Amino acid sequence: MGKDYTALWQEIGLNLEKHEGLLSVLSEAYQNIYLSQKDRPEGMKYFDFVISEVHGLRIEELYNAKEQGRKIIGTFCVYVPEELVLAVDGVFVGLCAGAEIGSEEAEKYIPRNTCALIKAFMGFKLSGLCPYVELTDLIVGETTCDGKKKAYEMFNEITGKMYVMEVPSMKTKESQRLWLEEVKRFKNKLEEISGKEITLDSLRRATQIVNEKRKALKRLSSLRGNQPPPISGLDALLVNQISFYDDPIRFTSKVNELCDELESRVKLGKGVVPKEYPRILIAGSPFAIPNWKLHAIVEGSGAIVVGEESCVGERNFRNTVEDNFSTLEMALERIAARYLSIDCACFTPNSDRIDNILEMYERLRANGIIHYSLQFCTPYMMEAYKVEKKVEAPYLKIETDYSMEDFGQLKTRVEAFIETLK
Ligand code: BJ8
């Protein structure tokens, strides 16, 4: 990072010493995993820049937005409607964390055998390492998995900023009604804290912005279906991770620029790896930033990741909101319907997910599926068995966390799997 942000970090209450340590570990990891890749698209330079400034310039932007009276809304799940946040001119940021930090601190509040994602967001906050959490005006949780539900109670004791949306567990008519009411309750909450009313026009504009972002991510995803793929799985994952932090309009334009470049590569038959490299679809738990472990292992073992059936991936942008609404009520119904169509393993039954995995497998011309569950993530660990039975494809099921302890063991398993695909 060029500019010195120490005063800003101090003002928002970060632990400067630990934070310095975090930034240097991150920058080394980024250098080794990302910048060492060969033949990256020019368009990735923007995303490299965003990462280098993820605790710098972006935090300054959020700080300035707050000074201007805009509200910063933090979230942990793709069920939280971004459109409503933008409709009150709020800033929407993802707060999930993907590094093993502050586990000891977190374990004072939650059990040891909790999934790494939950431990990490608790750990980052308790260690004074997350500028995003510090800047939020409201942190929105949801009743998805049991771990999150209960952790949010503790997180509210720590931050005093939690608001929880009740996500149903089924998709019946009754659940649809409940969810629509929850979307409306969230709208009211946002209006209350921002002092701004959501109108048909503000919601229409917000829906357009979010739809355009999702379309750009979808465009990137479909380009990965080319043989050979014009972009690495690591780079595509990074773009998806950044989609939860960056300004949505700027982000969309940069993703589209990247896609223009990738289309030219495709026309020239230029790929990032040789044509014969096995193509892997990863399915399962989310990859919060900076969790790059599995992608680094796969792509360091002579294969390429062509898609993520994950919330940091396809589940976040598969569907857009139907925007031909003419009343506010209709708009809220469309938004509720779009979000309830997401196929998280927290739902029962969740058969759409199998169909979606199969569709991605075909479209992206994958040769094998790696099902990835974070340890103690019961919903995805359970569904891993079901997916294995239903998909007729080479399949590897793994459970891991954010630590590097199992790196060697995972690499051996992944290499053996890739060998079978050659
Ligand atoms: S829609 S996947 S973002 S809930 S990894 S905390 S499920 S034990 S993050 Fe998720 Fe929303 Fe679903 Fe997506 Fe629990 Fe599993 Fe941990 Fe998880």
Coordinates of C-alpha atoms and ligand atoms in Angstrom, one line a residue:
M1 CA 0.0 0.0 0.0
G2 CA 1.3 3.4 -1.0
K3 CA -0.4 5.7 1.5
D4 CA -0.1 5.4 5.3
Y5 CA -3.5 4.7 6.8
T6 CA -2.2 4.2 10.4
A7 CA -4.1 7.2 11.7
L8 CA -7.4 6.0 10.2
W9 CA -6.9 2.4 11.6
Q10 CA -6.1 3.9 15.0
E11 CA -9.2 6.1 14.9
I12 CA -11.5 3.1 14.1
G13 CA -10.0 1.1 16.9
L14 CA -7.9 -1.6 15.2
N15 CA -5.1 -3.3 17.0
L16 CA -2.2 -1.7 15.1
E17 CA 0.5 -4.2 16.0
K18 CA -1.6 -7.3 15.1
H19 CA -2.9 -5.6 12.1
E20 CA 0.6 -4.9 10.8
G21 CA 1.3 -8.6 11.2
L22 CA -1.8 -9.6 9.3
L23 CA -1.1 -7.3 6.4
S24 CA 2.4 -8.6 6.0
V25 CA 1.3 -12.3 6.1
L26 CA -1.4 -11.5 3.5
S27 CA 0.9 -9.7 1.2
E28 CA 3.3 -12.6 1.2
A29 CA 0.6 -15.1 0.6
Y30 CA -0.7 -13.0 -2.3
Q31 CA 2.7 -12.7 -3.8
N32 CA 3.2 -16.5 -3.6
I33 CA -0.2 -17.6 -4.7
Y34 CA -1.4 -14.9 -7.1
L35 CA 1.5 -12.8 -8.4
S36 CA 3.5 -15.9 -9.2
Q37 CA 0.9 -17.1 -11.8
K38 CA 1.9 -17.0 -15.4
D39 CA 0.2 -15.1 -18.2
R40 CA -2.5 -13.4 -16.2
P41 CA -5.0 -11.1 -18.0
E42 CA -4.1 -7.5 -17.9
G43 CA -7.6 -6.8 -16.4
M44 CA -6.5 -8.6 -13.2
K45 CA -4.3 -5.6 -12.4
Y46 CA -7.4 -3.7 -11.1
F47 CA -8.3 -6.6 -8.8
D48 CA -4.6 -6.8 -7.6
F49 CA -4.9 -3.2 -6.7
V50 CA -8.2 -3.6 -4.8
I51 CA -6.6 -6.4 -2.8
S52 CA -3.5 -4.3 -2.0
E53 CA -5.9 -1.6 -0.8
V54 CA -8.5 -3.8 0.9
H55 CA -7.7 -2.3 4.3
G56 CA -6.6 1.0 2.9
L57 CA -8.3 2.9 0.1
R58 CA -11.6 1.0 0.4
I59 CA -11.7 1.6 4.1
E60 CA -11.1 5.3 3.5
E61 CA -14.0 5.3 1.0
L62 CA -16.3 3.7 3.5
Y63 CA -15.1 6.2 6.2
N64 CA -15.9 9.1 3.9
A65 CA -19.2 7.6 2.9
K66 CA -20.1 7.4 6.6
E67 CA -19.0 11.0 7.1
Q68 CA -21.5 12.0 4.4
G69 CA -24.3 10.3 6.3
R70 CA -24.4 7.0 4.3
K71 CA -25.0 3.8 6.3
I72 CA -22.6 0.9 6.1
I73 CA -24.4 -2.4 6.2
G74 CA -22.3 -5.6 6.9
T75 CA -23.6 -9.0 6.0
F76 CA -22.6 -12.7 6.2
C77 CA -24.8 -14.4 3.7
V78 CA -26.1 -14.1 0.1
Y79 CA -29.7 -14.2 1.4
V80 CA -29.5 -10.5 2.5
P81 CA -31.0 -8.4 -0.3
E82 CA -28.3 -6.0 -1.5
E83 CA -30.9 -4.0 -3.5
L84 CA -32.6 -2.7 -0.4
V85 CA -29.3 -1.5 1.1
L86 CA -28.5 0.4 -2.1
A87 CA -32.0 1.8 -2.3
V88 CA -31.3 3.8 0.9
D89 CA -27.9 4.8 -0.5
G90 CA -26.2 2.5 1.9
V91 CA -22.9 0.7 1.4
F92 CA -23.2 -3.1 1.4
V93 CA -20.1 -5.1 2.6
G94 CA -19.5 -8.8 3.2
L95 CA -18.0 -9.6 6.6
C96 CA -17.1 -13.3 6.2
A97 CA -13.5 -14.0 6.9
G98 CA -11.3 -16.7 5.3
A99 CA -8.2 -16.9 7.5
E100 CA -7.4 -18.7 10.7
I101 CA -7.1 -15.7 13.0
G102 CA -8.2 -15.1 16.5
S103 CA -9.4 -18.7 17.1
E104 CA -8.3 -18.6 20.7
E105 CA -10.3 -15.4 21.3
A106 CA -13.3 -16.8 19.4
E107 CA -13.2 -20.0 21.5
K108 CA -14.0 -17.9 24.6
Y109 CA -17.4 -17.4 23.1
I110 CA -18.1 -20.4 20.9
P111 CA -17.1 -24.1 20.9
R112 CA -13.9 -25.3 19.4
N113 CA -15.7 -27.5 16.9
T114 CA -17.4 -24.6 15.1
C115 CA -16.8 -24.0 11.4
A116 CA -13.8 -22.0 10.4
L117 CA -15.9 -19.2 8.8
I118 CA -17.8 -18.4 12.0
K119 CA -14.6 -18.7 14.1
A120 CA -12.8 -16.3 11.7
F121 CA -15.4 -13.5 11.7
M122 CA -15.5 -13.7 15.5
G123 CA -11.8 -13.9 15.7
F124 CA -11.1 -11.0 13.4
K125 CA -13.4 -8.7 15.4
L126 CA -12.1 -9.9 18.8
S127 CA -8.5 -9.4 17.7
G128 CA -9.2 -5.9 16.5
L129 CA -8.3 -6.8 12.9
C130 CA -11.5 -6.1 10.8
P131 CA -11.9 -2.4 9.8
Y132 CA -15.1 -3.3 8.0
V133 CA -16.9 -4.5 11.2
E134 CA -15.7 -1.4 13.0
L135 CA -17.2 0.9 10.3
T136 CA -20.6 -0.8 10.1
D137 CA -23.8 0.8 11.3
L138 CA -25.7 -2.4 11.2
I139 CA -24.6 -6.1 10.9
V140 CA -27.2 -8.3 9.3
G141 CA -27.3 -12.0 10.2
E142 CA -29.7 -14.7 9.1
T143 CA -31.1 -17.9 10.5
T144 CA -29.4 -20.3 8.1
C145 CA -27.2 -22.8 9.8
D146 CA -27.3 -23.4 13.6
G147 CA -23.7 -22.3 14.0
K148 CA -24.4 -18.9 12.6
K149 CA -27.7 -18.4 14.4
K150 CA -26.2 -19.0 17.8
A151 CA -22.9 -17.1 17.0
Y152 CA -24.9 -14.0 16.1
E153 CA -26.3 -13.9 19.6
M154 CA -22.7 -13.7 20.9
F155 CA -21.7 -11.3 18.2
N156 CA -24.5 -9.0 19.2
E157 CA -23.1 -9.0 22.8
I158 CA -19.7 -8.0 21.4
T159 CA -20.8 -5.5 18.8
G160 CA -24.3 -4.4 19.8
K161 CA -25.1 -4.0 16.1
M162 CA -26.8 -7.2 15.0
Y163 CA -30.0 -7.5 13.1
V164 CA -31.2 -11.0 12.2
M165 CA -33.4 -11.9 9.2
E166 CA -35.4 -15.1 9.6
V167 CA -34.6 -17.3 6.6
P168 CA -37.0 -20.2 6.5
S169 CA -35.8 -23.8 6.2
M170 CA -38.2 -24.8 3.5
K171 CA -39.7 -23.2 0.3
T172 CA -43.4 -23.9 0.9
K173 CA -46.1 -21.3 0.2
E174 CA -46.1 -20.5 4.0
S175 CA -42.3 -20.0 4.0
Q176 CA -42.5 -17.7 1.0
R177 CA -45.0 -15.5 2.9
L178 CA -42.8 -15.5 5.9
W179 CA -39.8 -14.5 3.8
L180 CA -41.6 -11.7 2.0
E181 CA -42.5 -10.3 5.5
E182 CA -38.9 -10.6 6.5
V183 CA -37.8 -8.6 3.4
K184 CA -40.3 -5.9 4.3
R185 CA -39.2 -5.9 7.9
F186 CA -35.6 -5.4 6.6
K187 CA -36.8 -2.6 4.4
N188 CA -38.4 -0.8 7.4
K189 CA -35.2 -1.3 9.4
L190 CA -33.1 0.3 6.7
E191 CA -35.5 3.2 6.3
E192 CA -35.4 3.7 10.1
I193 CA -31.6 3.8 10.4
S194 CA -31.0 5.8 7.3
G195 CA -33.9 8.2 7.6
K196 CA -34.5 7.6 3.9
E197 CA -37.6 6.1 2.3
I198 CA -37.4 3.4 -0.3
T199 CA -39.4 4.4 -3.3
L200 CA -40.2 2.5 -6.5
D201 CA -37.6 4.6 -8.3
S202 CA -34.8 4.1 -5.8
L203 CA -35.5 0.3 -5.7
R204 CA -35.6 0.2 -9.5
R205 CA -32.2 1.9 -9.8
A206 CA -30.7 -0.4 -7.0
T207 CA -32.1 -3.5 -8.7
Q208 CA -30.5 -2.4 -12.0
I209 CA -27.1 -1.9 -10.3
V210 CA -27.2 -5.3 -8.6
N211 CA -28.5 -7.1 -11.7
E212 CA -25.7 -5.6 -13.8
K213 CA -23.2 -6.8 -11.3
R214 CA -24.6 -10.3 -11.3
K215 CA -24.7 -10.4 -15.1
A216 CA -21.0 -9.4 -15.3
L217 CA -20.1 -12.2 -12.9
K218 CA -22.2 -14.6 -15.0
R219 CA -20.4 -13.5 -18.1
L220 CA -17.1 -14.2 -16.4
S221 CA -18.4 -17.6 -15.4
S222 CA -19.5 -18.6 -18.9
L223 CA -16.1 -17.6 -20.3
R224 CA -14.5 -20.2 -18.1
G225 CA -16.4 -22.8 -20.0
N226 CA -14.0 -22.3 -23.0
Q227 CA -11.4 -24.8 -23.9
P228 CA -8.7 -23.8 -22.9
P229 CA -10.0 -21.5 -20.2
P230 CA -8.8 -17.9 -20.6
I231 CA -8.5 -17.2 -16.8
S232 CA -7.3 -19.3 -13.9
G233 CA -9.7 -20.5 -11.2
L234 CA -7.7 -18.5 -8.6
D235 CA -8.2 -15.2 -10.5
A236 CA -11.9 -15.9 -11.1
L237 CA -12.3 -16.7 -7.4
L238 CA -10.6 -13.5 -6.4
V239 CA -13.0 -11.4 -8.6
N240 CA -15.9 -13.2 -6.9
Q241 CA -14.5 -12.5 -3.5
I242 CA -14.0 -8.8 -4.3
S243 CA -17.7 -8.6 -5.4
F244 CA -18.6 -8.5 -1.7
Y245 CA -16.4 -5.4 -1.0
D246 CA -16.1 -3.1 -3.9
D247 CA -18.3 -0.3 -5.1
P248 CA -20.8 -2.2 -7.3
I249 CA -20.8 0.2 -10.3
R250 CA -17.0 0.4 -10.5
F251 CA -16.7 -3.3 -9.9
T252 CA -19.2 -4.2 -12.7
S253 CA -17.3 -2.0 -15.2
K254 CA -14.0 -3.6 -14.3
V255 CA -15.4 -7.2 -14.6
N256 CA -16.8 -6.3 -18.0
E257 CA -13.5 -4.9 -19.1
L258 CA -11.8 -8.1 -17.9
C259 CA -14.4 -10.2 -19.8
D260 CA -13.8 -8.1 -23.1
E261 CA -10.1 -9.1 -22.7
L262 CA -11.0 -12.7 -22.0
E263 CA -13.2 -12.8 -25.1
S264 CA -10.2 -11.7 -27.2
R265 CA -8.1 -14.4 -25.7
V266 CA -10.8 -17.0 -26.5
K267 CA -10.9 -15.8 -30.2
L268 CA -7.1 -16.3 -30.4
G269 CA -7.5 -19.7 -28.8
K270 CA -5.3 -18.5 -25.9
G271 CA -5.7 -20.1 -22.5
V272 CA -3.9 -19.9 -19.2
V273 CA -3.2 -23.7 -19.2
P274 CA -2.8 -26.3 -22.0
K275 CA -6.0 -27.7 -23.4
E276 CA -5.5 -31.1 -21.9
Y277 CA -5.5 -29.9 -18.3
P278 CA -8.3 -31.6 -16.3
R279 CA -11.1 -29.2 -15.5
I280 CA -12.4 -29.2 -12.0
L281 CA -15.8 -27.9 -10.7
I282 CA -15.7 -27.1 -7.0
A283 CA -19.0 -27.4 -5.1
G284 CA -19.9 -26.7 -1.5
S285 CA -19.2 -24.2 1.4
P286 CA -18.2 -20.6 0.6
F287 CA -14.6 -19.3 0.1
A288 CA -14.4 -16.2 2.1
I289 CA -11.4 -14.0 1.3
P290 CA -8.4 -14.9 1.7
N291 CA -9.2 -18.6 1.6
W292 CA -7.4 -19.6 -1.6
K293 CA -6.1 -23.0 -0.3
L294 CA -8.1 -25.5 -2.4
H295 CA -7.7 -23.5 -5.6
A296 CA -4.0 -23.2 -5.0
I297 CA -3.7 -26.9 -4.5
V298 CA -5.7 -27.9 -7.6
E299 CA -4.0 -25.4 -9.8
G300 CA -0.6 -26.3 -8.4
S301 CA -1.3 -30.0 -9.3
G302 CA -1.8 -29.8 -13.0
A303 CA -5.5 -29.0 -13.3
I304 CA -7.7 -25.9 -13.5
V305 CA -10.7 -24.9 -11.6
V306 CA -13.5 -23.9 -14.0
G307 CA -16.3 -23.1 -11.6
E308 CA -17.4 -22.7 -8.0
E309 CA -20.8 -24.0 -7.1
S310 CA -20.6 -21.8 -3.9
C311 CA -21.9 -18.6 -2.4
V312 CA -18.6 -17.0 -3.4
G313 CA -19.4 -18.1 -6.9
E314 CA -22.4 -19.2 -8.9
R315 CA -24.9 -19.2 -6.0
N316 CA -24.4 -15.5 -5.6
F317 CA -25.1 -14.5 -9.2
R318 CA -27.0 -17.4 -10.9
N319 CA -30.4 -15.5 -10.8
T320 CA -31.2 -11.8 -11.1
V321 CA -34.3 -10.0 -9.9
E322 CA -37.0 -9.7 -12.5
D323 CA -37.1 -6.0 -12.9
N324 CA -40.3 -5.4 -14.8
F325 CA -42.2 -4.3 -11.7
S326 CA -44.5 -1.4 -11.6
T327 CA -45.3 -1.0 -7.9
L328 CA -43.1 -1.1 -4.7
E329 CA -45.1 -4.2 -3.5
M330 CA -44.3 -6.0 -6.8
A331 CA -40.6 -5.1 -6.5
L332 CA -40.4 -6.5 -3.0
E333 CA -42.1 -9.7 -4.1
R334 CA -39.7 -10.1 -7.0
I335 CA -36.7 -9.5 -4.7
A336 CA -38.0 -12.0 -2.1
A337 CA -38.6 -14.6 -4.8
R338 CA -35.1 -14.2 -6.2
Y339 CA -33.4 -14.6 -2.9
L340 CA -35.6 -17.6 -1.9
S341 CA -34.5 -19.3 -5.1
I342 CA -30.9 -19.6 -3.7
D343 CA -30.1 -23.3 -3.2
C344 CA -28.2 -23.2 0.1
A345 CA -27.7 -26.6 1.9
C346 CA -29.5 -25.1 4.9
F347 CA -32.8 -25.7 3.1
T348 CA -34.7 -29.0 3.1
P349 CA -35.4 -30.4 0.7
N350 CA -32.7 -28.8 -1.5
S351 CA -32.9 -30.8 -4.8
D352 CA -32.4 -27.8 -7.0
R353 CA -28.8 -27.8 -5.9
I354 CA -28.1 -31.2 -7.5
D355 CA -29.6 -29.9 -10.8
N356 CA -27.5 -26.8 -10.6
I357 CA -24.3 -28.8 -10.0
L358 CA -25.1 -31.0 -13.0
E359 CA -25.9 -27.9 -15.2
M360 CA -22.6 -26.3 -14.2
Y361 CA -20.7 -29.5 -14.8
E362 CA -22.0 -29.8 -18.3
R363 CA -21.8 -26.1 -19.2
L364 CA -18.3 -25.6 -17.9
R365 CA -17.1 -28.9 -19.5
A366 CA -15.7 -30.1 -16.2
N367 CA -14.0 -33.5 -16.0
G368 CA -14.4 -33.9 -12.2
I369 CA -16.1 -32.5 -9.1
I370 CA -14.4 -31.7 -5.8
H371 CA -17.0 -31.3 -3.1
Y372 CA -15.6 -29.0 -0.5
S373 CA -17.0 -28.7 3.0
L374 CA -15.6 -26.6 5.8
Q375 CA -15.2 -28.9 8.8
F376 CA -18.2 -28.8 11.1
C377 CA -20.3 -27.3 8.3
T378 CA -23.1 -29.9 8.8
P379 CA -25.4 -28.8 5.9
Y380 CA -22.7 -29.1 3.2
M381 CA -21.0 -32.2 4.8
M382 CA -24.4 -33.9 4.7
E383 CA -25.2 -32.9 1.2
A384 CA -21.8 -34.1 0.0
Y385 CA -23.1 -37.7 0.3
K386 CA -26.3 -36.9 -1.6
V387 CA -24.4 -35.2 -4.4
E388 CA -22.0 -38.1 -4.7
K389 CA -25.0 -40.5 -5.2
K390 CA -26.7 -38.3 -7.8
V391 CA -24.0 -37.0 -10.0
E392 CA -22.3 -39.5 -12.3
A393 CA -19.0 -37.8 -12.5
P394 CA -15.5 -38.4 -11.0
Y395 CA -15.9 -37.1 -7.5
L396 CA -13.7 -36.2 -4.5
K397 CA -15.2 -35.2 -1.2
I398 CA -13.0 -33.2 1.1
E399 CA -13.5 -31.5 4.5
T400 CA -11.0 -29.0 5.6
D401 CA -10.6 -25.7 7.5
Y402 CA -8.4 -22.6 7.1
S403 CA -5.3 -24.0 8.7
M404 CA -2.3 -25.1 6.6
E405 CA -1.8 -28.2 8.7
D406 CA -3.6 -30.5 6.2
F407 CA -2.1 -28.9 3.1
G408 CA 0.3 -31.8 2.3
Q409 CA -2.4 -34.4 2.9
L410 CA -4.9 -32.6 0.8
K411 CA -2.5 -32.0 -2.0
T412 CA -1.7 -35.8 -2.1
R413 CA -5.5 -36.6 -2.3
V414 CA -6.1 -33.9 -5.0
E415 CA -3.1 -35.0 -7.1
A416 CA -4.3 -38.6 -7.0
F417 CA -7.8 -37.5 -8.1
I418 CA -6.4 -35.4 -10.9
E419 CA -4.2 -38.3 -12.0
T420 CA -7.4 -40.4 -12.5
L421 CA -8.8 -37.7 -14.8
K422 CA -5.9 -37.6 -17.2
Ligands
BJ8_1 S1 -26.4 -19.1 1.6 S2 -23.7 -21.2 2.4 S3 -23.5 -17.7 2.8 S4 -25.5 -19.7 4.9 S5 -19.8 -22.7 6.3 S6 -21.5 -20.7 8.6 S7 -23.3 -22.8 6.4 S8 -21.4 -24.1 9.1 S9 -21.7 -19.7 5.2 FE1 -23.6 -19.6 4.0 FE2 -25.6 -18.1 3.4 FE3 -25.8 -20.7 3.0 FE4 -24.2 -19.3 1.5 FE5 -22.8 -22.4 8.5 FE6 -21.5 -24.0 6.9 FE7 -20.1 -22.4 8.4 FE8 -21.6 -21.4 6.5

